XYZ file of C-alpha atoms in Angstrom:
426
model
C 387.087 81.627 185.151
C 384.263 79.270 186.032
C 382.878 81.436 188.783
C 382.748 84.706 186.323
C 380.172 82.755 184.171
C 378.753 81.805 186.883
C 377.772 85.011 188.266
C 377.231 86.250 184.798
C 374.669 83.550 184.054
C 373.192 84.529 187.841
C 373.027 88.282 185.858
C 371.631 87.125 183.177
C 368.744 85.475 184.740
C 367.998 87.963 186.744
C 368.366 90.577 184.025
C 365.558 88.520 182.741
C 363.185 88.284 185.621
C 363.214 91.865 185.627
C 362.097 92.216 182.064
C 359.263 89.404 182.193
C 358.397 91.621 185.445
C 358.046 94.878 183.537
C 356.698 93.431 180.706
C 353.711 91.824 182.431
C 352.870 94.607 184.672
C 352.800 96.640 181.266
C 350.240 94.037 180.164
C 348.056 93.533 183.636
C 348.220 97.667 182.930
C 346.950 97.746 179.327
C 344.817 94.368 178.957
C 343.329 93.587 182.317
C 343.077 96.923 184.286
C 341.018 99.211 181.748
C 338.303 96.272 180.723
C 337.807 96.076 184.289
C 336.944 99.660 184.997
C 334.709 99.519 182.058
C 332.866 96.252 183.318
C 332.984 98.175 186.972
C 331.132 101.643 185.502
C 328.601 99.358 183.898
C 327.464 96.998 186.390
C 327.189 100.535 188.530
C 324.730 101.941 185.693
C 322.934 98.546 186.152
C 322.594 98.863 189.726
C 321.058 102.332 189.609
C 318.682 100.765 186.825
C 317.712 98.393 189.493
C 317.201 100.362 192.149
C 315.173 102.516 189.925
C 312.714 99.905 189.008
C 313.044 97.920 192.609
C 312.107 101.179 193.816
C 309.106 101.304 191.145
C 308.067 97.977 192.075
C 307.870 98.218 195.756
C 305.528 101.477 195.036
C 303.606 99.476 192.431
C 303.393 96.210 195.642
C 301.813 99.304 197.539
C 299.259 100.548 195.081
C 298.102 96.887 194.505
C 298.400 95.818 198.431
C 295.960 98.898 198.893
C 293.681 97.861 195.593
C 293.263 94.272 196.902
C 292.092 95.582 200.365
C 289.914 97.800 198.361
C 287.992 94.891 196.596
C 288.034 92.518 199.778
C 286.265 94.869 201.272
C 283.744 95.963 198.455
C 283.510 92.388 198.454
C 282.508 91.690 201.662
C 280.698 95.078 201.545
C 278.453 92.969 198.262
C 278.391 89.661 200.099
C 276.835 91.575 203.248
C 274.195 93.363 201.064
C 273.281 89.974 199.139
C 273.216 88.264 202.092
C 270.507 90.578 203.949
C 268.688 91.671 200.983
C 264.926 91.203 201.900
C 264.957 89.521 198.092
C 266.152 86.138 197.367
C 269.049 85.982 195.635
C 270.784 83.217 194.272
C 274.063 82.844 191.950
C 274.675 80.310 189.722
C 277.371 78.378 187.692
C 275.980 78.559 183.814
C 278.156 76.069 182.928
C 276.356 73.217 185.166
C 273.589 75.142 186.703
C 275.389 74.723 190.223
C 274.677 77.235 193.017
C 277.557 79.422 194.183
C 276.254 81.706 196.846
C 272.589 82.153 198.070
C 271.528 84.870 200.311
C 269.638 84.714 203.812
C 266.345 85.393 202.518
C 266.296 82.553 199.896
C 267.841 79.985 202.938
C 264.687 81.034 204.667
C 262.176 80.614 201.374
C 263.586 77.016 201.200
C 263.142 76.762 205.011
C 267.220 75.565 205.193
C 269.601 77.019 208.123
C 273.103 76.067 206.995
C 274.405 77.788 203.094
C 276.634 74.455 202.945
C 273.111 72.873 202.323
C 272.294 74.707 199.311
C 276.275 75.292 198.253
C 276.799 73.616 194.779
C 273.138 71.574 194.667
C 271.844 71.786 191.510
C 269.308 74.855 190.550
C 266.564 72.153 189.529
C 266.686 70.949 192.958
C 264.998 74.006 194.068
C 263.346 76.070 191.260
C 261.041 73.890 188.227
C 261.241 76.846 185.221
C 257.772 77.222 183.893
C 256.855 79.726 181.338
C 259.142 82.475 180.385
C 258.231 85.762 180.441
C 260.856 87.458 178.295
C 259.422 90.694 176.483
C 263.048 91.201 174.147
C 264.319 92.185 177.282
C 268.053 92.175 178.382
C 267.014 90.132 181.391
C 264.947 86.939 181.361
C 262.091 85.804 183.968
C 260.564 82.732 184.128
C 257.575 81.894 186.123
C 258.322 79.127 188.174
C 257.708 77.119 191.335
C 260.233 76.754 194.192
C 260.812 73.671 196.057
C 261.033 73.399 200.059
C 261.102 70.827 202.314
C 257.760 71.505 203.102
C 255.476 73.226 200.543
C 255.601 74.516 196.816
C 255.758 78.567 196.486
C 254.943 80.321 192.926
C 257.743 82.925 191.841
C 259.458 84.930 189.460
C 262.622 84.182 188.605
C 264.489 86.464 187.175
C 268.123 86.630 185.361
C 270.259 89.431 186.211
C 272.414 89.213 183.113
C 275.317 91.547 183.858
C 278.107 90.526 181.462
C 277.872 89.424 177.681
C 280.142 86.600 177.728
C 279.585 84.985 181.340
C 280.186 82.187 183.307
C 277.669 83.108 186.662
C 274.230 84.732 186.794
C 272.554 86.378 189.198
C 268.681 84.893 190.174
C 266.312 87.267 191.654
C 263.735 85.188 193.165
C 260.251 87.564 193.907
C 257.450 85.135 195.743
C 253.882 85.442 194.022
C 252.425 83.181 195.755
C 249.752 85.017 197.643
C 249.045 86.773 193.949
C 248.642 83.480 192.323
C 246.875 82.525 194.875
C 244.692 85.432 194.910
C 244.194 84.960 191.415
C 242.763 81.435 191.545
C 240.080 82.466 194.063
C 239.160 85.687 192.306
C 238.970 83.639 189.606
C 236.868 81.129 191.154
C 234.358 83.220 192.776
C 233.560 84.396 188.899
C 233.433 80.832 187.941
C 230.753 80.542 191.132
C 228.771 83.825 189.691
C 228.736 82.694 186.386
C 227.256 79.148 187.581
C 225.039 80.526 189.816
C 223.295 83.199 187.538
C 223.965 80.192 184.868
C 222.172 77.857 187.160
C 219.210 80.728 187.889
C 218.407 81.109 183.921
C 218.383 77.527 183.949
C 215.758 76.707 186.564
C 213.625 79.682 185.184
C 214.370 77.436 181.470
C 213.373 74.474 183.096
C 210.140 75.898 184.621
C 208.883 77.324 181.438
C 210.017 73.897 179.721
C 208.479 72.021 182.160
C 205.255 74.346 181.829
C 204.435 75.204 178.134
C 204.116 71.499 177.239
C 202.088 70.361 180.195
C 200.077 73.119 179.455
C 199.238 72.464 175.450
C 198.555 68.718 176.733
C 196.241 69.790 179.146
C 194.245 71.860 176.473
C 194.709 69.548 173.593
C 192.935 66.923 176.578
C 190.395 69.456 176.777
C 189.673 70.054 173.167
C 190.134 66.177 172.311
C 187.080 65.831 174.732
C 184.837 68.177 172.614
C 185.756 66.321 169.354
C 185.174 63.376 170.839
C 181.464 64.313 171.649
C 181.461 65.160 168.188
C 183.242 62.038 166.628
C 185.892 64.385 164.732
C 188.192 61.561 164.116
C 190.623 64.149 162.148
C 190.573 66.597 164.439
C 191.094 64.223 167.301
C 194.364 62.781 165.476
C 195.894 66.225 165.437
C 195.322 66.711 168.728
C 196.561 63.824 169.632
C 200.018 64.457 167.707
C 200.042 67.346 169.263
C 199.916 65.489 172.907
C 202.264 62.966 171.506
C 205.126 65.606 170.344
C 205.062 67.810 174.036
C 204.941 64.046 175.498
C 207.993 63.687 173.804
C 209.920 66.969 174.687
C 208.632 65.794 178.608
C 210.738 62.740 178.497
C 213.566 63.945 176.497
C 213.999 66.522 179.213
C 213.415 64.565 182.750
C 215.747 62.093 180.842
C 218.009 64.734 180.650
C 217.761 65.701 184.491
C 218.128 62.633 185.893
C 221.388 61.678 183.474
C 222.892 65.035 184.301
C 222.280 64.905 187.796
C 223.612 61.161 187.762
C 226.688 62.383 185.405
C 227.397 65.458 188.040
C 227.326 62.447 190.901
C 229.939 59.947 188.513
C 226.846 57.739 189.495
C 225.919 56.843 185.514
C 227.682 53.433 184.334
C 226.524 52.501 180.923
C 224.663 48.749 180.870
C 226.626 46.937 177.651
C 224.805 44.666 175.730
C 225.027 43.312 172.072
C 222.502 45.373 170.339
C 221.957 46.074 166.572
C 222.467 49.547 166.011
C 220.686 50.123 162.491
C 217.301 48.311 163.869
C 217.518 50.660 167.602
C 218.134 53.890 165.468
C 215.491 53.052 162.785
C 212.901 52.295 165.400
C 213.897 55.884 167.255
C 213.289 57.406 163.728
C 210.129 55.789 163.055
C 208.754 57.238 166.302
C 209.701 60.542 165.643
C 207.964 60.600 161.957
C 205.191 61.978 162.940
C 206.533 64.969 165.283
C 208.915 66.231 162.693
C 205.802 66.024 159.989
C 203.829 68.418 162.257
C 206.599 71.007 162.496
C 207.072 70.136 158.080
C 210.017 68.313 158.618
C 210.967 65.590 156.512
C 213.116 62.711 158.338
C 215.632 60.585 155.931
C 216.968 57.033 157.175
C 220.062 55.449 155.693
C 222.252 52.428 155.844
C 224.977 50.679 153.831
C 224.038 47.566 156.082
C 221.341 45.907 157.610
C 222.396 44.708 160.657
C 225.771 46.291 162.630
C 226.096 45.202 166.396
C 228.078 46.665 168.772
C 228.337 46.318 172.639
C 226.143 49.401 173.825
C 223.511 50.789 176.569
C 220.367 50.513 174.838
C 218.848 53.061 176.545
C 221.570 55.570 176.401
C 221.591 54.977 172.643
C 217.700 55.771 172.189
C 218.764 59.258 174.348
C 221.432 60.154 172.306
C 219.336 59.610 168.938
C 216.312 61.463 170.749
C 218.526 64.407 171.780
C 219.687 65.282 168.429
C 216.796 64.230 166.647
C 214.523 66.424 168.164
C 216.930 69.246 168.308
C 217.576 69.108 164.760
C 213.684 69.013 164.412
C 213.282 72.036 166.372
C 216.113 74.304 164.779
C 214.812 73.443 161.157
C 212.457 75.506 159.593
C 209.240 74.870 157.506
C 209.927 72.531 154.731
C 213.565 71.487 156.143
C 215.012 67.802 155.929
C 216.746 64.994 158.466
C 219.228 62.945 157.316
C 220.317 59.783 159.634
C 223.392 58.226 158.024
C 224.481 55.246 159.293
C 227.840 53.531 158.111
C 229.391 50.514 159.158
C 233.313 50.148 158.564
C 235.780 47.455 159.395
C 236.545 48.944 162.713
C 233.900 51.029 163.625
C 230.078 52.487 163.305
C 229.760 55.831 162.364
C 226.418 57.693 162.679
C 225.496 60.668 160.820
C 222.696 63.122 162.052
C 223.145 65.675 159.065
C 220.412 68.408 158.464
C 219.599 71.911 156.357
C 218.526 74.024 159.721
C 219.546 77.258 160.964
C 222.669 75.906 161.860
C 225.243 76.754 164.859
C 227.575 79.835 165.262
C 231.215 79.167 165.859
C 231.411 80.820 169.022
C 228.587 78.336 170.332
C 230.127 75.575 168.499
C 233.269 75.724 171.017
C 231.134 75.289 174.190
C 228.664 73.624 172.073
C 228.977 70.159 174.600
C 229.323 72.787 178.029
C 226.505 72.133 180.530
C 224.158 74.901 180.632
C 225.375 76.266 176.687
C 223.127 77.874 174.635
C 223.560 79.395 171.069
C 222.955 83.428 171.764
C 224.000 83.986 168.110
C 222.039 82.524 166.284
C 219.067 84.586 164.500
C 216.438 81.207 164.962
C 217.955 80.399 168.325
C 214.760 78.907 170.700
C 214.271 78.936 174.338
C 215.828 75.469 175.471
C 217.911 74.233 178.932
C 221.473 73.901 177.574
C 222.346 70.490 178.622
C 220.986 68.346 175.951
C 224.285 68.108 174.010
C 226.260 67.518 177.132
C 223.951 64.900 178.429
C 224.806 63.544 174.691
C 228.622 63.608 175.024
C 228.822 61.911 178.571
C 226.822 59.380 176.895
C 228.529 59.163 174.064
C 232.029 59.137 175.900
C 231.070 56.458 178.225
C 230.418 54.067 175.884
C 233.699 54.651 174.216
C 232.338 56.555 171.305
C 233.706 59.929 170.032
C 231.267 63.038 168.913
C 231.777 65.884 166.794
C 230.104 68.934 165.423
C 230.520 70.757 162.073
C 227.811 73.334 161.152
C 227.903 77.353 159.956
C 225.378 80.014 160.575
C 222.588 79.775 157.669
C 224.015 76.605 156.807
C 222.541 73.486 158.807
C 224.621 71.068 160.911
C 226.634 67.915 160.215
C 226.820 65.894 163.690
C 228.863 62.732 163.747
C 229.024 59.905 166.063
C 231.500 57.125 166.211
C 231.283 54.019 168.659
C 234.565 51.580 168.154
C 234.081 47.873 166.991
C 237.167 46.966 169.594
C 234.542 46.393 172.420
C 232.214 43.474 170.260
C 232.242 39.910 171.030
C 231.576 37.857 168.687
């Protein structure tokens, strides 16, 4: 009995087996198999997708391999041409003014073999920007002056702006030197034309100066002789005024000569001394009185003091006050009037030489202290040598003082002269 159970439970189990066996090859069948094939057909799909764009890719790798060579050699192609161009050429970093690259003809402006010399130096270094020349341009030039190791070159510098929003700029460097220099002597043989037909008007000026007055003294000599015989006391004074006033004009002008000629050779130092300045100037006005009276003049003298010293040349002083004196005298007309102002302030003198003449045109008035100037423009303008007023100014100037001229056509002239009290010891 025990053995038929036994082989039926042997059955049994393997009755068993065989279902669990069916049943889970029905399930591998239904659950595993068919996912699989789907997850199969769509990594395949994926894989062409690939293959499509790996394909797409390497063609792409071969377009840009071929674009790459393409700029390296345009590149090289633009570094070559920079690099010979017969112009200097320089490019820059705008954001610290750096250099980047510099051609072959701007190594040899700046006399320097080796581009690793130059390579990130500063611009400044090289080029000093000037003036700019910009006319609403899209490029900008500057004038400027280049830098070498052994000599300064003028040039135009100019900005080849090729971008809007950039980070480099392109320098064009164009050498003017021999124009500039060119320039300056054509400019400097007119100066020497001007001076020289300047310098020819004023020795024929100085010869007719020098002759009209030693002339009328001669004949007033001659004429004083035949009133003398004759005891014409009146007559005799007017001639002798008249003696007295071309003495006068004699001596303003060899003064004249010998302080420009000492001026042109920096040999004229002033001799400082404490002098009263309202007693030298009176006296210089009281010796004129009688000039200005025979041209019908009248001659004013002013003060708000009575004594102001300062540390002056005495003798320059009595020029200066001559000089405009007499000049005033001889551009007023008939019935005209001289006013010598003198005022003394805390920390300075200032003389006033004010009169009611024909007066000065602006254009003169610019050049007015110029050696050999002369007013052309104006309508009483009188035959004189042009360096009276810039004898005036050196002597003026080297005493410390400071001059200046207001005056209009028709109008007279103010003329103002200030010395400093600074200089005084007390």
């Amino acid at each position: 009995m025990y053995p038929l159970n036994g082989y039926l439970l042997r059955f049994r189990e393997i009755l068993l087996l065989c279902v669990f066996n069916v049943f889970f090859s029905v399930f591998f069948k239904n659950f595993m198999r068919n996912p699989y094939k789907e997850l199969a057909e769509s990594l395949n799909k994926k894989n062409k997708i690939l293959d499509e764009l790996s394909e797409d890719i390497f063609l792409k790798n071969k377009e840009l391999e071929i674009s790459i060579l393409n700029l390296k050699n345009k590149e090289y192609l633009y570094e070559t041409f920079f690099r010979f161009m017969p112009h200097p050429i320089i490019l820059i970093s705008l954001e610290n003014n750096r250099i980047l690259f510099a051609n072959k003809a701007f190594l040899n402006l700046i006399n320097v073999n080796n581009l690793r010399d130059v390579i990130n130096k500063k611009i400044n270094k090289y080029i000093h920007f000037v003036t700019s020349n910009n006319n609403n341009n899209s490029s900008l030039t500057f004038n400027a002056i280049l830098s070498s190791k052994t000599e300064e070159r003028f040039v135009n510098a100019k900005f080849l702006s090729m971008y809007k929003d950039r980070l480099e700029d392109l320098i064009l460097i164009e050498d003017n030197t021999s124009k500039v220099l060119t320039e300056e002597i054509k400019k400097e043989v007119e100066s020497r034309m001007v001076e020289e037909r300047i310098r020819t008007e004023f020795l024929s000026s100085i010869s007719h100066d020098l002759k009209t007055p030693i002339n009328v003294i001669y004949s007033s000599i001659q004429v004083q002789r035949i009133y003398s015989n004759k005891n014409d006391i009146k007559s005799l004074e007017k001639y002798n005024s008249i003696s007295k006033m071309n003495c006068i004009s004699l001596i303003k002008l060899t003064n004249n000569l010998i302080d420009m000629s000492k001026i042109n050779s920096n040999f004229l130092m002033p001799n400082l001394e404490k002098i009263n300045v309202i007693e030298t100037t009176e006296d210089i006005v009281t010796s004129l009185v009688d000039y200005a009276q025979s041209n019908n003049v009248e001659i004013i003298f002013n003060t708000n003091t009575e004594e102001s010293y300062l540390q002056l040349d005495y003798e320059f002083l009595q020029r200066i006050i001559l000089n405009l004196i007499s000049n005033s005298i001889k551009y007023t007309l008939n019935n005209g009037k001289i006013i010598i102002d003198i005022l003394d302030k805390e920390d300075k003198v200032k003389i006033y030489i004010i009169d009611n003449g024909c007066g000065m045109s602006e254009e003169f008035i610019k050049e007015a202290f110029c050696k050999y100037s002369m007013d052309k423009y104006a309508k009483n303008a009188k035959n004189g040598t042009g360096i009276g007023l810039y004898v005036v100014k050196k002597l003026v100037e080297l005493q410390s003082g400071e001059i200046d001229i207001k005056s209009k056509l028709g109008n007279g002239t103010k003329i103002t002269i200030t010395f400093p009290k600074e200089n005084l010891n007390e």
